[in-house]
Amino acid sequence: MLNKNLIDLEDLSTAQIDKLIRKAKKIKQSPADYRHTCDGKILATLFYEPSTRTQMSFQTAMLKLGGRTIGFDNPMNSSVSKGESLKDTITIVSGYADVIAIRHPIEGTAKASSLYADVPLINCGDGGHLHPTQTLTDIVTLSCEKGRLDNLKIGVCGDLLNGRTVHSLIKTLAKYENNSFVLISTPELSVPLYIIDILEKNHCKYEVSHSLADAISDLDMLYMTRIQRERFKSEEEYQSQKDVFVLDKQKLSAARDDMIILHPLPRVNEITVDIDDDPRALYFKQALYGMYGRMALILMLLQDEDFLIYPRESTLCPTRCSNPKCITQTESYLPNLSYEKLGMTMCEYCDKRCQ
Ligand code: CP
């Protein structure tokens, strides 16, 4: 049987994404109706990297559906500390759980894990690459709070290079009609080229800005992000980038009354605390929407036989991916897999262009 893995929301049609959102809204409206829908099922959360929201909202989601959870939130408390490979860990946990949610600091790990999972596997963040269930959180929030996923002017601000939530969000919203993007970052932290390629392929209008104050006035949504300290090569580099973009009351005064502010969280300094009570600040509510989105996803993966996810076609490639942050650099047994996009050969795991 074809496994249903959620590695990248790109693998879903907009009809499937809309179905997930509808289901999340139904669950939010009548949670008691879903209390026993996953009785007897087990979710494994394998978190090789810290998390508050993603891990706990997945665990809560499964508990609220009647299921149970196993897993680790520190790989050093598992046999990973003794040198167990990703392949072996996933193979073993596949035998214990009905669905696996994995977060890992290395790009492409979710795709690599899915090769060895006999149960549905969900990408909960793979390095600076993707975070599809955060995007699910974001679009459930958008749908509930703005009433649409199209015809939006979207500002994304902060660490657009390393921020996996931004990559997944842009890729998804680029599929909807007439969305335009303002990419607000320093030149050093601008979005990777493959994201620009996606915007262009989808004929999305976009502009690059280095000033939040200039960009804020005509946005429907402002998506703030943290500067990803853990992805920098040196503390010095991080220090030069942190606190460049801070949303405060003064900047917010130039925004429209109906602009919403989202943030995947955790927040560091990029939104001042005095904004939290502004009705436009929806980031805490957003985290709650995420739990309903994840309940919907678990149900679709485990119970909806019509909800099929077809992975893109990939082929064996003669050369290894050259991205030093790709999982192929550390898990030597992985096959070299690639796919073709826009006439270029891309790594199947991390989506970087193969040299
Ligand atoms: N947004 C998000 O992924 O938060 P956590 O790192 O706390 O899971």
PDB file of N, CA and C and ligand atoms in Angstrom, residues 47 50-56 103 124 131 134 164-165 223 226 263-266 294, ligand 1:
ATOM      1  N   PHE A  47      11.664  13.803  18.131  1.00  0.00           N
ATOM      2  CA  PHE A  47      12.148  15.181  18.031  1.00  0.00           C
ATOM      3  C   PHE A  47      13.633  15.235  18.352  1.00  0.00           C
ATOM      4  N   PRO A  50      14.798  20.811  19.637  1.00  0.00           N
ATOM      5  CA  PRO A  50      13.806  21.295  20.603  1.00  0.00           C
ATOM      6  C   PRO A  50      12.520  21.811  19.959  1.00  0.00           C
ATOM      7  N   SER A  51      11.442  21.725  20.712  1.00  0.00           N
ATOM      8  CA  SER A  51      10.138  22.201  20.239  1.00  0.00           C
ATOM      9  C   SER A  51       9.229  22.390  21.444  1.00  0.00           C
ATOM     10  N   THR A  52       8.387  23.382  21.372  1.00  0.00           N
ATOM     11  CA  THR A  52       7.285  23.491  22.334  1.00  0.00           C
ATOM     12  C   THR A  52       5.976  23.194  21.611  1.00  0.00           C
ATOM     13  N   ARG A  53       5.653  24.034  20.621  1.00  0.00           N
ATOM     14  CA  ARG A  53       4.349  23.955  19.958  1.00  0.00           C
ATOM     15  C   ARG A  53       4.150  22.686  19.124  1.00  0.00           C
ATOM     16  N   THR A  54       5.100  22.413  18.242  1.00  0.00           N
ATOM     17  CA  THR A  54       4.856  21.341  17.268  1.00  0.00           C
ATOM     18  C   THR A  54       4.707  19.998  17.966  1.00  0.00           C
ATOM     19  N   GLN A  55       5.669  19.717  18.847  1.00  0.00           N
ATOM     20  CA  GLN A  55       5.606  18.414  19.519  1.00  0.00           C
ATOM     21  C   GLN A  55       4.370  18.319  20.423  1.00  0.00           C
ATOM     22  N   MET A  56       4.166  19.340  21.250  1.00  0.00           N
ATOM     23  CA  MET A  56       3.051  19.234  22.207  1.00  0.00           C
ATOM     24  C   MET A  56       1.702  19.318  21.515  1.00  0.00           C
ATOM     25  N   ARG A 103      11.018  15.658  13.792  1.00  0.00           N
ATOM     26  CA  ARG A 103      11.750  16.926  13.604  1.00  0.00           C
ATOM     27  C   ARG A 103      13.240  16.613  13.712  1.00  0.00           C
ATOM     28  N   CYS A 124       8.010  17.499  10.690  1.00  0.00           N
ATOM     29  CA  CYS A 124       7.760  18.567  11.682  1.00  0.00           C
ATOM     30  C   CYS A 124       8.894  19.580  11.687  1.00  0.00           C
ATOM     31  N   HIS A 131       8.698  23.174   6.894  1.00  0.00           N
ATOM     32  CA  HIS A 131       7.931  22.922   8.125  1.00  0.00           C
ATOM     33  C   HIS A 131       6.445  22.927   7.715  1.00  0.00           C
ATOM     34  N   GLN A 134       3.566  23.659  10.189  1.00  0.00           N
ATOM     35  CA  GLN A 134       3.451  25.056  10.613  1.00  0.00           C
ATOM     36  C   GLN A 134       2.633  25.817   9.562  1.00  0.00           C
ATOM     37  N   ARG A 164      12.485  27.928   7.930  1.00  0.00           N
ATOM     38  CA  ARG A 164      11.780  26.887   7.172  1.00  0.00           C
ATOM     39  C   ARG A 164      10.281  27.159   7.093  1.00  0.00           C
ATOM     40  N   THR A 165       9.747  27.845   8.109  1.00  0.00           N
ATOM     41  CA  THR A 165       8.306  28.122   8.089  1.00  0.00           C
ATOM     42  C   THR A 165       7.956  29.038   6.924  1.00  0.00           C
ATOM     43  N   TYR A 223       3.908  38.364   8.412  1.00  0.00           N
ATOM     44  CA  TYR A 223       4.404  37.122   9.019  1.00  0.00           C
ATOM     45  C   TYR A 223       5.819  37.391   9.530  1.00  0.00           C
ATOM     46  N   ARG A 226      11.641  34.723  13.621  1.00  0.00           N
ATOM     47  CA  ARG A 226      12.827  34.836  14.486  1.00  0.00           C
ATOM     48  C   ARG A 226      14.095  34.679  13.635  1.00  0.00           C
ATOM     49  N   HIS A 263       3.049  34.785  13.542  1.00  0.00           N
ATOM     50  CA  HIS A 263       4.453  34.443  13.857  1.00  0.00           C
ATOM     51  C   HIS A 263       4.425  32.963  14.226  1.00  0.00           C
ATOM     52  N   PRO A 264       5.318  32.152  13.664  1.00  0.00           N
ATOM     53  CA  PRO A 264       5.272  30.723  14.023  1.00  0.00           C
ATOM     54  C   PRO A 264       5.652  30.489  15.482  1.00  0.00           C
ATOM     55  N   LEU A 265       6.349  31.452  16.082  1.00  0.00           N
ATOM     56  CA  LEU A 265       6.889  31.348  17.434  1.00  0.00           C
ATOM     57  C   LEU A 265       7.927  30.210  17.496  1.00  0.00           C
ATOM     58  N   PRO A 266       8.891  30.198  18.369  1.00  0.00           N
ATOM     59  CA  PRO A 266       9.023  31.129  19.469  1.00  0.00           C
ATOM     60  C   PRO A 266       9.472  32.529  19.014  1.00  0.00           C
ATOM     61  N   ARG A 294      -3.525  19.890  13.071  1.00  0.00           N
ATOM     62  CA  ARG A 294      -2.799  18.612  13.232  1.00  0.00           C
ATOM     63  C   ARG A 294      -3.760  17.467  13.545  1.00  0.00           C
TER      64      ARG A 294
HETATM   65  N1   CP B   1       6.550  27.031  15.409  1.00  0.00           N
HETATM   66  C1   CP B   1       7.251  26.008  15.901  1.00  0.00           C
HETATM   67  O1   CP B   1       7.695  25.123  15.163  1.00  0.00           O
HETATM   68  O2   CP B   1       7.430  26.046  17.243  1.00  0.00           O
HETATM   69  P1   CP B   1       8.224  24.964  18.083  1.00  0.00           P
HETATM   70  O3   CP B   1       9.675  25.037  17.632  1.00  0.00           O
HETATM   71  O4   CP B   1       8.040  25.348  19.499  1.00  0.00           O
HETATM   72  O5   CP B   1       7.653  23.625  17.755  1.00  0.00           O
END
